[in-house]
Coordinates of C-alpha atoms in Angstrom, one line a residue:
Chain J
X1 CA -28.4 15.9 -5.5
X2 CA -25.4 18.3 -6.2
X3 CA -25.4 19.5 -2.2
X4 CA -25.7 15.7 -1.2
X5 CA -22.7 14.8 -3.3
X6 CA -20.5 17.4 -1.9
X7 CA -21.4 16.8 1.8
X8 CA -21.2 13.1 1.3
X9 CA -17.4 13.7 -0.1
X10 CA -17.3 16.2 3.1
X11 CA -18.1 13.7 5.3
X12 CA -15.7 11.1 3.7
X13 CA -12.5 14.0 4.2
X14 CA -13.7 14.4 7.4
X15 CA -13.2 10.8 8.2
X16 CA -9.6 10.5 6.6
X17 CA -8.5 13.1 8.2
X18 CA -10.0 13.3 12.0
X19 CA -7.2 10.7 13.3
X20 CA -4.9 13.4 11.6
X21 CA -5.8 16.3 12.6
X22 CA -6.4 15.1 16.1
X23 CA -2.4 14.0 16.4
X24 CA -1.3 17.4 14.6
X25 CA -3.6 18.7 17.5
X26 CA -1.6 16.9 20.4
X27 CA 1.5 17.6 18.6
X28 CA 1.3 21.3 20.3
X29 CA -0.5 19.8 23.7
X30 CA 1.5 20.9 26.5
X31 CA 0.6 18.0 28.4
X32 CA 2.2 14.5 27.8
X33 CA -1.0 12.6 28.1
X34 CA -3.5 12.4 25.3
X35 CA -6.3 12.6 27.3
X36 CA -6.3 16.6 28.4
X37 CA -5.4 19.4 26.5
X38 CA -2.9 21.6 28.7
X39 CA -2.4 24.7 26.6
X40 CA -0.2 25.5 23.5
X41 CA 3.3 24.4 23.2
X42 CA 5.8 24.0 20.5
X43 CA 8.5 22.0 23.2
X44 CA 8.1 18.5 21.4
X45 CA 9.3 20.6 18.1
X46 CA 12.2 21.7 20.2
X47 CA 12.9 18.1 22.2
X48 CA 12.4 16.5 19.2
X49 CA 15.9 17.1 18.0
X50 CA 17.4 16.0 20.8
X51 CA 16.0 12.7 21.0
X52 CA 17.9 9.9 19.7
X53 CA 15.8 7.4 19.3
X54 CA 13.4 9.2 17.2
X55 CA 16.4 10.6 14.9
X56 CA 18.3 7.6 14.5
X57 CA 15.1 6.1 13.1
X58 CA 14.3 9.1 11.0
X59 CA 18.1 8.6 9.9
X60 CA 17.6 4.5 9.2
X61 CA 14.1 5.0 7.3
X62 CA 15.6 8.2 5.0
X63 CA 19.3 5.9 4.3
X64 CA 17.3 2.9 4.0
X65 CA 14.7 4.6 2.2
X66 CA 16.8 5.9 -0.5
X67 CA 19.6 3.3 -1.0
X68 CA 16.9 1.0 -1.7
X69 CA 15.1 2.8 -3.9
X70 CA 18.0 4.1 -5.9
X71 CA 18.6 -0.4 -6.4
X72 CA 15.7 -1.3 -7.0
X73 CA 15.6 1.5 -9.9
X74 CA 18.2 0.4 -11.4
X75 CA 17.1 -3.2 -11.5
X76 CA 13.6 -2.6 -12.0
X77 CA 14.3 0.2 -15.2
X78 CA 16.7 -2.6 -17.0
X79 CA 14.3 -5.4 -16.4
X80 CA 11.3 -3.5 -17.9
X81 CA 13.4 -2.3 -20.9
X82 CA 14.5 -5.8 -21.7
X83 CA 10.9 -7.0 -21.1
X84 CA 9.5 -4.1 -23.3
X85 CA 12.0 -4.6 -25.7
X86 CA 11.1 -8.3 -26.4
X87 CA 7.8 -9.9 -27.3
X88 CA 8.3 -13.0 -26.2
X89 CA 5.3 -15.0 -24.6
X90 CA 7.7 -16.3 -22.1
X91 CA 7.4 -12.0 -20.8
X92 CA 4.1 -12.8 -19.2
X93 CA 5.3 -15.5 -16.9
X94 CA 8.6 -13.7 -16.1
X95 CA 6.3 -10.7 -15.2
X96 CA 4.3 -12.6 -13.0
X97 CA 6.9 -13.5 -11.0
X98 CA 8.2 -11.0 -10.9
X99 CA 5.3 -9.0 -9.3
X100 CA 5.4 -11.6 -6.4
X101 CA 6.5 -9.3 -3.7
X102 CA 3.7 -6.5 -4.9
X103 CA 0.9 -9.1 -4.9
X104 CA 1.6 -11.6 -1.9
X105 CA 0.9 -10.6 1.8
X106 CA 3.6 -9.1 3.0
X107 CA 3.3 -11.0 6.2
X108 CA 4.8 -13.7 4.1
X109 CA 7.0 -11.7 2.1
X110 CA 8.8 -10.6 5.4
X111 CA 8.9 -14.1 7.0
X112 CA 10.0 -16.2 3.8
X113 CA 13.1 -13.1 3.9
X114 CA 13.5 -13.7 7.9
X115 CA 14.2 -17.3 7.0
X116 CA 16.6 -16.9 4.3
X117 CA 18.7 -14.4 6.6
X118 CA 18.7 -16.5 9.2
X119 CA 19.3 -20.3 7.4
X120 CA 22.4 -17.9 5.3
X121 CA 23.9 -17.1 8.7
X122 CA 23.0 -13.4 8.5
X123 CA 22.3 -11.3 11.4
X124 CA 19.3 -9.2 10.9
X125 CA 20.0 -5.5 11.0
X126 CA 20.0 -2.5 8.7
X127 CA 21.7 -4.6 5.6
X128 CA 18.8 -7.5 6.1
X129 CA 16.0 -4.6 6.1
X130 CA 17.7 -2.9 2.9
X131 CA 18.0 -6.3 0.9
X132 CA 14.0 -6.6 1.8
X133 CA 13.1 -3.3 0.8
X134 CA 15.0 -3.5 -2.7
X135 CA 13.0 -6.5 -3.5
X136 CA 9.4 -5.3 -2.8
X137 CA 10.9 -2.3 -4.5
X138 CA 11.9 -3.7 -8.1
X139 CA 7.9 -4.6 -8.6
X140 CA 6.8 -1.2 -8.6
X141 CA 9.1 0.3 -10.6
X142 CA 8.7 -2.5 -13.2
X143 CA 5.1 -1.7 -12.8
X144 CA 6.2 2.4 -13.6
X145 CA 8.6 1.8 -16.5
X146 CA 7.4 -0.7 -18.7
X147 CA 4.3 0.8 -20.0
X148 CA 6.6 3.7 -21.1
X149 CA 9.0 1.1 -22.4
X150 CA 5.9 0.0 -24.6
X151 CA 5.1 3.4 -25.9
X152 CA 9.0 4.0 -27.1
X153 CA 9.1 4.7 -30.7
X154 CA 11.8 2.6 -31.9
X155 CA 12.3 4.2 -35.2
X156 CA 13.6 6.9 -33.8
X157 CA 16.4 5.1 -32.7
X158 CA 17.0 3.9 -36.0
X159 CA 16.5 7.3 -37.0
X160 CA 20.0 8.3 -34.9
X161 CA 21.9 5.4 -35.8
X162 CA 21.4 6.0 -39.7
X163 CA 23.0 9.4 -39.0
X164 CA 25.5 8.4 -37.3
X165 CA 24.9 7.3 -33.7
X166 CA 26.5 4.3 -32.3
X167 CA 23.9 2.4 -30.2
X168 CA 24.9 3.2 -27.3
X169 CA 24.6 7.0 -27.9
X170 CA 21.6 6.1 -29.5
X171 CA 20.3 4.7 -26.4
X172 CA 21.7 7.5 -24.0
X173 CA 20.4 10.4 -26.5
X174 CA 17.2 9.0 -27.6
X175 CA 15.3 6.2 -25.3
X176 CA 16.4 7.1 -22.0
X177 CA 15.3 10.9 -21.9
X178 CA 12.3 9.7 -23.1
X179 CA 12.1 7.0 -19.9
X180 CA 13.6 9.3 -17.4
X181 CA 10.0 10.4 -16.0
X182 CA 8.5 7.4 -15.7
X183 CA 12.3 5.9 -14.0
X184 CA 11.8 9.4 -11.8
X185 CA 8.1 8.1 -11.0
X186 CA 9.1 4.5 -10.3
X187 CA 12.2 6.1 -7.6
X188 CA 9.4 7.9 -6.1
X189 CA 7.1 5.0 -5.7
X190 CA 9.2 2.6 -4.3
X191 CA 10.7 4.9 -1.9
X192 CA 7.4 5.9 -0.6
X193 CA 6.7 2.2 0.4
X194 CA 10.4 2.1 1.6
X195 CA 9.5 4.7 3.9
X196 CA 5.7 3.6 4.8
X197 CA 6.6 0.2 5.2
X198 CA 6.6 -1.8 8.7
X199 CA 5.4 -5.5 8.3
X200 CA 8.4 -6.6 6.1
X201 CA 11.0 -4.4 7.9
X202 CA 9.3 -6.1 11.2
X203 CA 10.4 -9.6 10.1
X204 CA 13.8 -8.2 8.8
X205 CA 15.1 -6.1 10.9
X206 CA 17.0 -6.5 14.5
X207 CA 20.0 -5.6 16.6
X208 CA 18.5 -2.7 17.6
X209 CA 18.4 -0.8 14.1
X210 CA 14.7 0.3 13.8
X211 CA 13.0 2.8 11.4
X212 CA 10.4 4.5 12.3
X213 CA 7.9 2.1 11.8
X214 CA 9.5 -0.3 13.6
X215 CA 10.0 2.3 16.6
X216 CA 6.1 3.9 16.6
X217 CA 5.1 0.5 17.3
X218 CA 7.8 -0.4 19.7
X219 CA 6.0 2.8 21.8
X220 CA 2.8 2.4 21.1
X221 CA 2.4 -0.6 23.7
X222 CA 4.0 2.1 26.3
X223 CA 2.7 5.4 25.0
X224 CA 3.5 7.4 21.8
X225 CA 6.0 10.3 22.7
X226 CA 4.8 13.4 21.7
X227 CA 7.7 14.2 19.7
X228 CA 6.6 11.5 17.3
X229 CA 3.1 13.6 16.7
X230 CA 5.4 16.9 16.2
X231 CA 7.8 14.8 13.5
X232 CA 4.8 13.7 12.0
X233 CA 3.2 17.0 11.5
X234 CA 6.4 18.5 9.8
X235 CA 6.7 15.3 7.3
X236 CA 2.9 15.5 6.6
X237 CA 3.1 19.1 5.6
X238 CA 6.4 19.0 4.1
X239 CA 4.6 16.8 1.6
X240 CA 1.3 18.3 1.4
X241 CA 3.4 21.5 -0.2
X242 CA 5.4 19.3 -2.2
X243 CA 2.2 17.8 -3.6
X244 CA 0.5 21.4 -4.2
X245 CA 3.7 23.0 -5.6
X246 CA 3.9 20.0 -8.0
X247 CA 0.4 19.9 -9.1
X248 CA -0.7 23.3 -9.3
X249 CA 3.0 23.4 -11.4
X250 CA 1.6 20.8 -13.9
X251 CA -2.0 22.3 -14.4
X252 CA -0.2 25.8 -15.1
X253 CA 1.6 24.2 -17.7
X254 CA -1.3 22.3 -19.5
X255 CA -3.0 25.6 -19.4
X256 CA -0.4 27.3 -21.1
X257 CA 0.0 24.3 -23.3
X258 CA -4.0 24.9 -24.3
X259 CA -3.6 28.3 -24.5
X260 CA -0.1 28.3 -26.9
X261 CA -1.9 26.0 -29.0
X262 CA -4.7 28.7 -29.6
X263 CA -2.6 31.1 -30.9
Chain P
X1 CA 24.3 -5.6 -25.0
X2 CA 21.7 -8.1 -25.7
X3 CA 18.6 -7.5 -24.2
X4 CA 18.0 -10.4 -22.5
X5 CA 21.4 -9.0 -20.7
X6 CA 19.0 -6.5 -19.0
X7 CA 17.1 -8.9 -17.3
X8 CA 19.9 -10.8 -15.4
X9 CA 19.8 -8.3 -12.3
X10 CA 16.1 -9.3 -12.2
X11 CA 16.5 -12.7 -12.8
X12 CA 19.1 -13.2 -10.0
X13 CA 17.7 -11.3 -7.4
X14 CA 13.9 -12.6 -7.8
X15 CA 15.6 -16.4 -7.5
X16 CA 17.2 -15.5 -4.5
X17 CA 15.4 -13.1 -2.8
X18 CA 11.8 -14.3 -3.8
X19 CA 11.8 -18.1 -4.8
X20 CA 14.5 -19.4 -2.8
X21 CA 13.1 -17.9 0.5
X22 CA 9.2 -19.0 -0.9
X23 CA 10.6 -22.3 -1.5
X24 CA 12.5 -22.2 2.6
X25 CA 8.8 -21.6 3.6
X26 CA 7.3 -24.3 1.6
X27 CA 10.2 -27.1 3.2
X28 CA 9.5 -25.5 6.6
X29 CA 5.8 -26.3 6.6
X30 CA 5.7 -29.7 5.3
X31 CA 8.7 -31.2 7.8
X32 CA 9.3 -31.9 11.5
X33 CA 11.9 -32.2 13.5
X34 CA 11.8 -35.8 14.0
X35 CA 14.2 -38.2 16.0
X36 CA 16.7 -38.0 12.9
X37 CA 17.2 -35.3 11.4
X38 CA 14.1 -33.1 9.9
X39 CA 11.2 -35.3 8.6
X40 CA 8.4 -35.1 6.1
X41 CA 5.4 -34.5 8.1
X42 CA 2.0 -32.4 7.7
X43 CA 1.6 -32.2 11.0
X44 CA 1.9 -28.6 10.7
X45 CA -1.4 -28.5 8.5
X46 CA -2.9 -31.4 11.1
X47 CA -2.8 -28.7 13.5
X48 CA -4.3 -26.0 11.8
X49 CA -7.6 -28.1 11.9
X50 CA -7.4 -27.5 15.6
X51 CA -11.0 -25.3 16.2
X52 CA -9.5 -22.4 17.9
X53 CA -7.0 -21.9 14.6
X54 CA -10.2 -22.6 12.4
X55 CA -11.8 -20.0 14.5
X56 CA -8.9 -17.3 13.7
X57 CA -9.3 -17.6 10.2
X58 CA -12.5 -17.6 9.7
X59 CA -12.8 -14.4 11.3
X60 CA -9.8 -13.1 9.5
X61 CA -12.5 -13.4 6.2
X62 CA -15.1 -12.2 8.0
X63 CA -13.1 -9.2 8.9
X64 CA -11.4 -8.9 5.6
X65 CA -14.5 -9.5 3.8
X66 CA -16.7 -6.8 5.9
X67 CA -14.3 -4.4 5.4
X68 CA -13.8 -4.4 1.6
X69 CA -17.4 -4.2 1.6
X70 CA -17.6 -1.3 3.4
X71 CA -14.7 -0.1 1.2
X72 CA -17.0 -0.6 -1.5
X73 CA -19.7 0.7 -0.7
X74 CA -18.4 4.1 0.8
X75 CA -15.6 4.1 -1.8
X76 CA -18.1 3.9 -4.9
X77 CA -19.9 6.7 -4.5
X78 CA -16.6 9.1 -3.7
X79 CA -14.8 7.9 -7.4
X80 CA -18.1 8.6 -9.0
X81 CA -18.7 11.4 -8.2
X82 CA -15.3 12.7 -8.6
X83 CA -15.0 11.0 -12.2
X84 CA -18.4 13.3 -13.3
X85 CA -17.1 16.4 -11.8
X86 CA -15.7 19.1 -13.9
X87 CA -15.0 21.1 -10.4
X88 CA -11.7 23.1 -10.0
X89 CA -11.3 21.5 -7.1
X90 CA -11.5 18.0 -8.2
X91 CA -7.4 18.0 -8.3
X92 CA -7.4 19.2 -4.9
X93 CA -9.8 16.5 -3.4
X94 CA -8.3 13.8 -4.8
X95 CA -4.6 14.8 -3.7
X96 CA -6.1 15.0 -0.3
X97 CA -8.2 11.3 -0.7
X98 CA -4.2 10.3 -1.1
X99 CA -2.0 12.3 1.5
X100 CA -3.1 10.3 4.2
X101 CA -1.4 7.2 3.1
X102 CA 2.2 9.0 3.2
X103 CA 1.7 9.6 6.9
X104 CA 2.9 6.9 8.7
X105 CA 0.1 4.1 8.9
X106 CA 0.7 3.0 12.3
X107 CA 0.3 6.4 13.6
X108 CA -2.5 7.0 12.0
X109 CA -4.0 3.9 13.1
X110 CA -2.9 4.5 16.5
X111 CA -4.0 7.9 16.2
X112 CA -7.6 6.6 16.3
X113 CA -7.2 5.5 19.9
X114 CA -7.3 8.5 21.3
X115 CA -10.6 9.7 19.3
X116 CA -12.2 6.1 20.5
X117 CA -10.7 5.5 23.7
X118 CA -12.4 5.1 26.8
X119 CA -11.3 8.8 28.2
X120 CA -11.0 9.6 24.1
X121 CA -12.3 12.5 22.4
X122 CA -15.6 10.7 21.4
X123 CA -16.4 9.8 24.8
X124 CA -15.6 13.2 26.4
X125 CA -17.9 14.7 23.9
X126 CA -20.8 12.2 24.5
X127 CA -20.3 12.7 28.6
X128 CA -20.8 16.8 28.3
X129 CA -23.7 15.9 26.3
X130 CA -24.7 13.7 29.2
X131 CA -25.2 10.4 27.4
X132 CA -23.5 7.8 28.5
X133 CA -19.9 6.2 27.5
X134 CA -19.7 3.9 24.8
X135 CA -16.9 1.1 24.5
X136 CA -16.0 1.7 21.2
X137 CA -12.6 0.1 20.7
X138 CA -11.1 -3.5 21.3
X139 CA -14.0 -5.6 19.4
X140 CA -14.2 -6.4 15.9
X141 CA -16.3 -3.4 15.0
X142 CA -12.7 -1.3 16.1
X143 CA -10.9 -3.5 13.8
X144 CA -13.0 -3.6 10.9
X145 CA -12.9 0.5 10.9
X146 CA -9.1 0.7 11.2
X147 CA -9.0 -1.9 7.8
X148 CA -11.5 0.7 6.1
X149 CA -9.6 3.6 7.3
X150 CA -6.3 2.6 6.1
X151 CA -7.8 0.9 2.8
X152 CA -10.2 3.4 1.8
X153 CA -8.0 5.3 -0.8
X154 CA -6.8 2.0 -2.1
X155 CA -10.1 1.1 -3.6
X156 CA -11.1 5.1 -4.7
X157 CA -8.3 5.4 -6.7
X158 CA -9.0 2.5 -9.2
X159 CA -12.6 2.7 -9.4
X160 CA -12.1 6.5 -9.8
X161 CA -9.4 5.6 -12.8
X162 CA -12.1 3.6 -14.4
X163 CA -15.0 5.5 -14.5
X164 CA -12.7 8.4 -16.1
X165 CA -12.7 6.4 -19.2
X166 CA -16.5 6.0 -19.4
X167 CA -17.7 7.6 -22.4
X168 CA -20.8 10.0 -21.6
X169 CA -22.4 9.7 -24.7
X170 CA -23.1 5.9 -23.8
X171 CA -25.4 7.5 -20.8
X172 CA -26.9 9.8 -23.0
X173 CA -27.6 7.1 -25.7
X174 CA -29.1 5.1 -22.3
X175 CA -31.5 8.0 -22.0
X176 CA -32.1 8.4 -25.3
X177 CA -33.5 4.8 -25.5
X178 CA -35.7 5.5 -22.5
X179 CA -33.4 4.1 -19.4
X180 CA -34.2 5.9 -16.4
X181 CA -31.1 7.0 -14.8
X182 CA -31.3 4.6 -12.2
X183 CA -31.5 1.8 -15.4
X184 CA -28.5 3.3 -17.1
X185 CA -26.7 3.4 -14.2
X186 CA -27.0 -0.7 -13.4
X187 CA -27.0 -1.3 -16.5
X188 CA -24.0 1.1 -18.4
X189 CA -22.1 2.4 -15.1
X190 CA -21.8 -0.1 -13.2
X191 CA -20.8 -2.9 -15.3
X192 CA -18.4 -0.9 -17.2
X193 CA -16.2 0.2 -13.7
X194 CA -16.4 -3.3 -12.7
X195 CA -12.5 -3.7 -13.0
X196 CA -11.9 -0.9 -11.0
X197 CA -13.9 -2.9 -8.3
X198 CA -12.1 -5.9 -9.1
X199 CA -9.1 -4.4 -8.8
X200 CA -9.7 -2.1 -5.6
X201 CA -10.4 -5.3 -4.2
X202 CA -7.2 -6.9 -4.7
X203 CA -5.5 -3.8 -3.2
X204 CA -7.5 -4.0 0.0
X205 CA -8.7 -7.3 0.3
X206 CA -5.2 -9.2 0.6
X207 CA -3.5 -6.9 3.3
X208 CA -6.5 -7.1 5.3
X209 CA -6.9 -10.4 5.5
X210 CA -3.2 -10.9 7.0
X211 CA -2.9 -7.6 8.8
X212 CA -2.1 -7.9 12.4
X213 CA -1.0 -4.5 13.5
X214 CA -4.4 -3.3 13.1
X215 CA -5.8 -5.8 15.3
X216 CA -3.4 -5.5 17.6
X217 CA -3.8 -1.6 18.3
X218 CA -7.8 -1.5 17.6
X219 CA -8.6 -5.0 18.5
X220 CA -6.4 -4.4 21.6
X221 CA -5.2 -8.2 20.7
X222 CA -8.9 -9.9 21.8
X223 CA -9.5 -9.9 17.6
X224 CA -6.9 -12.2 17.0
X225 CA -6.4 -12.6 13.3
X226 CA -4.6 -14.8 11.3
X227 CA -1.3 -12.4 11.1
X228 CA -1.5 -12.1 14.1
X229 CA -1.1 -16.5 14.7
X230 CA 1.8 -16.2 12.0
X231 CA 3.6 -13.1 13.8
X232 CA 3.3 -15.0 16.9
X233 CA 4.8 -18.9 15.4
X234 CA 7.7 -16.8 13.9
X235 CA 9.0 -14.0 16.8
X236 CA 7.3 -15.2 20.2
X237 CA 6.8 -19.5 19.8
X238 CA 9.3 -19.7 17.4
X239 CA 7.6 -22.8 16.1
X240 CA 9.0 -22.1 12.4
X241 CA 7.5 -25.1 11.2
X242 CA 3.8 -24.4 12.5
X243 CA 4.4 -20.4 11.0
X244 CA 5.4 -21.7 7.6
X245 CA 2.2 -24.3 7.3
X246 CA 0.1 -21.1 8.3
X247 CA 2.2 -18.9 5.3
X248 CA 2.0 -21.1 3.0
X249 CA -2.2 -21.4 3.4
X250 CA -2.1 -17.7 3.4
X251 CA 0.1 -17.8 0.4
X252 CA -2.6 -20.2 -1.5
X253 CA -5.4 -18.6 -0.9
X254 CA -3.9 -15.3 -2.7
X255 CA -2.9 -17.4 -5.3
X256 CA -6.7 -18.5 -5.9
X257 CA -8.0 -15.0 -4.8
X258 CA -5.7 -13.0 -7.8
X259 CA -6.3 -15.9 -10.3
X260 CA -10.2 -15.3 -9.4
X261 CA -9.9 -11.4 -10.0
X262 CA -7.7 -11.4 -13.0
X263 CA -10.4 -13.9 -14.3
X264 CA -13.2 -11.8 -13.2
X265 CA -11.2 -8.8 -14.9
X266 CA -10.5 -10.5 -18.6
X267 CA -14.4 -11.6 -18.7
X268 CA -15.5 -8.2 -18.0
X269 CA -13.3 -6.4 -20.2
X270 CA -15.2 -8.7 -22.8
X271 CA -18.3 -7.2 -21.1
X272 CA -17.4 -3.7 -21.8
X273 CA -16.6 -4.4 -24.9
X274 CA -20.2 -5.7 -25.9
X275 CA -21.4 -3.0 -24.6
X276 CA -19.9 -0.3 -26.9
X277 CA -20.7 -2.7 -29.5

């Protein structure tokens, strides 16, 4: 039963990760075409640099990417401290609406956005695409923060303003160092969907400013370039060792926890 | 600062980033252009009656419904047996179920084309073993295992989260009290990591029943879905009017899909809660 459990979870890697190992493959192919392997190459790695389209992509999904994530942070961190803070009944509906963007089909997310840009005058470009992305954003920091916002033990800042804190300081000193990983959490979430995303920045995008999304699929009806494959091998194990470094970090540190706590 | 003060960013930018253009969409599918000026009209929704469109959807379920299935069904076994392991390894297993979904989901989608393509990987491997080729791609069948590859982690993850919380005891007091583990199992498990199901089902049920990349790169665009109707009303026809009715059907049948699985989710909990009682 044990052996049939492990190969089953083999078999289930296996599938997850033959479309991915197969580009990685082709990223070093020396021919253009997917169909033959030509020998070992690392050119794409070296052309890749050079070509524009690719770059300027990478550059719009990155800026694009972080600008919205850094909004919809902010707007998503005060929203679930003034949610968490009250207990209101009225919080449920706002939250509900809130979560809209997370929960519809993005199909219609990105169209009901291509409207409003278009019936406001707006050309669609990178500005359109970053307004979009800070909006599916604020949902999933929301989602992040406000269970930590929950768990804060208010008395503490009562504590600090008894001795002497304004609340302001008490605020800055007390509650937001205890939100700062779960704020640090929700930046990280919403700039992963910033980055993955490709229906909504579809609908919201144009005049030529594409992310990378936006460009895959542009080539994908002519041919993928190889120097996509290379790009995506770097970002893929970029962070897969970002991943290992930060979880093997964290288990070290709950084992030392465990074994501090024995002495 | 008041703290209703902190909620004023939100407040703003939902009303006119999310409502407003909801509401744009809403107008657009119940109006025509008429003679003078726009008109109220459901001619829009008239139209969607038209067999062919009826046809679409229908199979957009059928897909959408297959494939979370599937998701299920493969998914289950995956979180379970990840949530009972005490392996060193179970960190490392689960950090790679989720790396996939940071590369770039059109490429990997894409990337399946040239394992399944007529001169694919697949096929070359099959010709040296002198079978014959098999058409493997641009049929429903190529669509329904791009939505389960790109959805798979989506309904691991909560079902895994779930199971985490199931207190072994309740097994052993199950076999204590003479359930078989195939009994305890139907009777402890499964109904206790029902809302990770439920849940795993929102996440993968919703985007696959409006995809439309998928179907265009697997399906090769002869699985037409119902994305791929909408994507076509709003950048090729640009018949707004027809693409909002289409939305906004879309948009209901979440509504009544979430409301369903939140319902489904409140019950159980209730469920789980006997149970332990």
């Amino acid at each position: 039963m044990k052996k049939l459990s492990k190969a089953y979870l083999g078999l289930v890697l296996a599938f997850l990760y033959a479309p991915i190992v197969v580009l990685m493959v082709y990223s070093f192919n020396a021919s253009k075409s997917r169909a033959v392997w030509q020998g070992f190459t690392f050119d794409w790695y070296k052309t890749l640099f050079a070509n524009e389209a690719i770059m300027s992509s990478l550059y719009t999904t990155l800026l694009c990417g972080v600008l919205s994530a850094l909004i919809a942070t902010v707007i998503g961190s005060m929203a679930a401290y003034g949610l968490g803070k009250s207990r209101k009944a009225s919080g449920g509906l706002v939250l509900s609406i809130a979560y809209i963007p997370m929960l519809n089909a993005e199909i219609v997310t990105g169209v009901s956005l291509m409207l409003l840009f278009t019936i406001m005058g707006l050309d669609l470009g990178f500005f359109t695409m970053l307004i979009a992305h800070i909006t599916f954003g604020i949902p999933y920091v929301i989602l992040t923060v406000l269970p930590k916002v929950r768990q804060i033990d208010w008395s503490l800042a009562a504590a600090a303003q008894d001795l002497g804190c304004t609340p302001w300081q008490s605020f800055w000193k007390i509650i937001f160092p205890e939100l700062l990983p779960a704020i640090g959490t929700g930046f990280l979430l919403s700039l992963t969907m910033s980055i993955d995303d490709f229906i909504i920045s579809f609908f919201t995008t144009g005049n030529g400013v594409s992310n990378l999304s936006i460009t895959i699929y542009t080539m994908a009806k002519r041919g993928i370039k190889p120097e996509i494959n290379a790009l995506s091998t770097i970002m893929f194990t970029v962070i897969f060792v970002i991943l290992i470094i930060a979880n093997v970090g964290a288990v070290k540190r709950e084992k030392d926890k465990k074994r501090s706590m024995r002495i | 600062m008041k703290k209703t003060a902190f909620l004023i960013p939100l407040y703003v930018w939902t009303a006119v980033f999310v409502l407003f253009p909801l509401a744009i969409v809403v107008y657009y599918a119940f109006t025509r252009p008429g003679a003078d000026g726009v008109v109220l009209s459901f001619e829009s929704f008239a139209r969607l009656s038209d067999p062919m469109y009826l046809g679409v959807l229908l199979k957009s379920f059928k897909v959408a419904i297959i494939a979370t299935l599937i998701c299920i069904l493969c998914g289950y076994p995956v979180a379970y047996t990840l949530a009972r392991s005490r392996s060193k390894y179970k960190l490392i297993i689960i950090i790679l179920i989720l790396l996939p979904m940071w590369m770039n989901f059109l490429l990997r989608t894409y990337s399946w084309l040239s394992i399944l393509e007529n001169t694919g990987l697949l096929n070359t491997i099959l010709v040296k073993m002198g079978l014959p080729k098999v058409r493997f791609l641009y049929n429903e069948g190529a669509v329904i295992l791009g939505t389960v590859y790109n959805y798979l982690p989506f309904m691991i993850m909560p079902i895994y989260l779930t199971l985490l919380k199931l207190d072994e005891s309740l097994l052993e007091a199950a076999a204590d009290l003479g359930a078989n583990p195939v009994r305890a199992f139907l009777r402890v498990t499964l109904p206790f990591s029902i809302p990770g199901i439920l849940s795993g089902v929102a996440m993968v049920f919703v985007p696959s029943v409006t995809t439309f990349v998928i179907s265009q790169l697997m399906g090769g665009g002869k699985v037409p879905l119902i994305g791929d109707v909408i994507e076509q009303q709003f950048r090729v026809v640009n018949d707004w009017h027809f693409g909002s009715a289409i939305s906004v059907i879309v948009m209901v049948i979440v509504l009544v899909f979430m409301y369903f699985i939140n319902r489904g989710d409140v019950e159980n909990n209730g469920n789980g809660g006997r149970i332990l009682r």
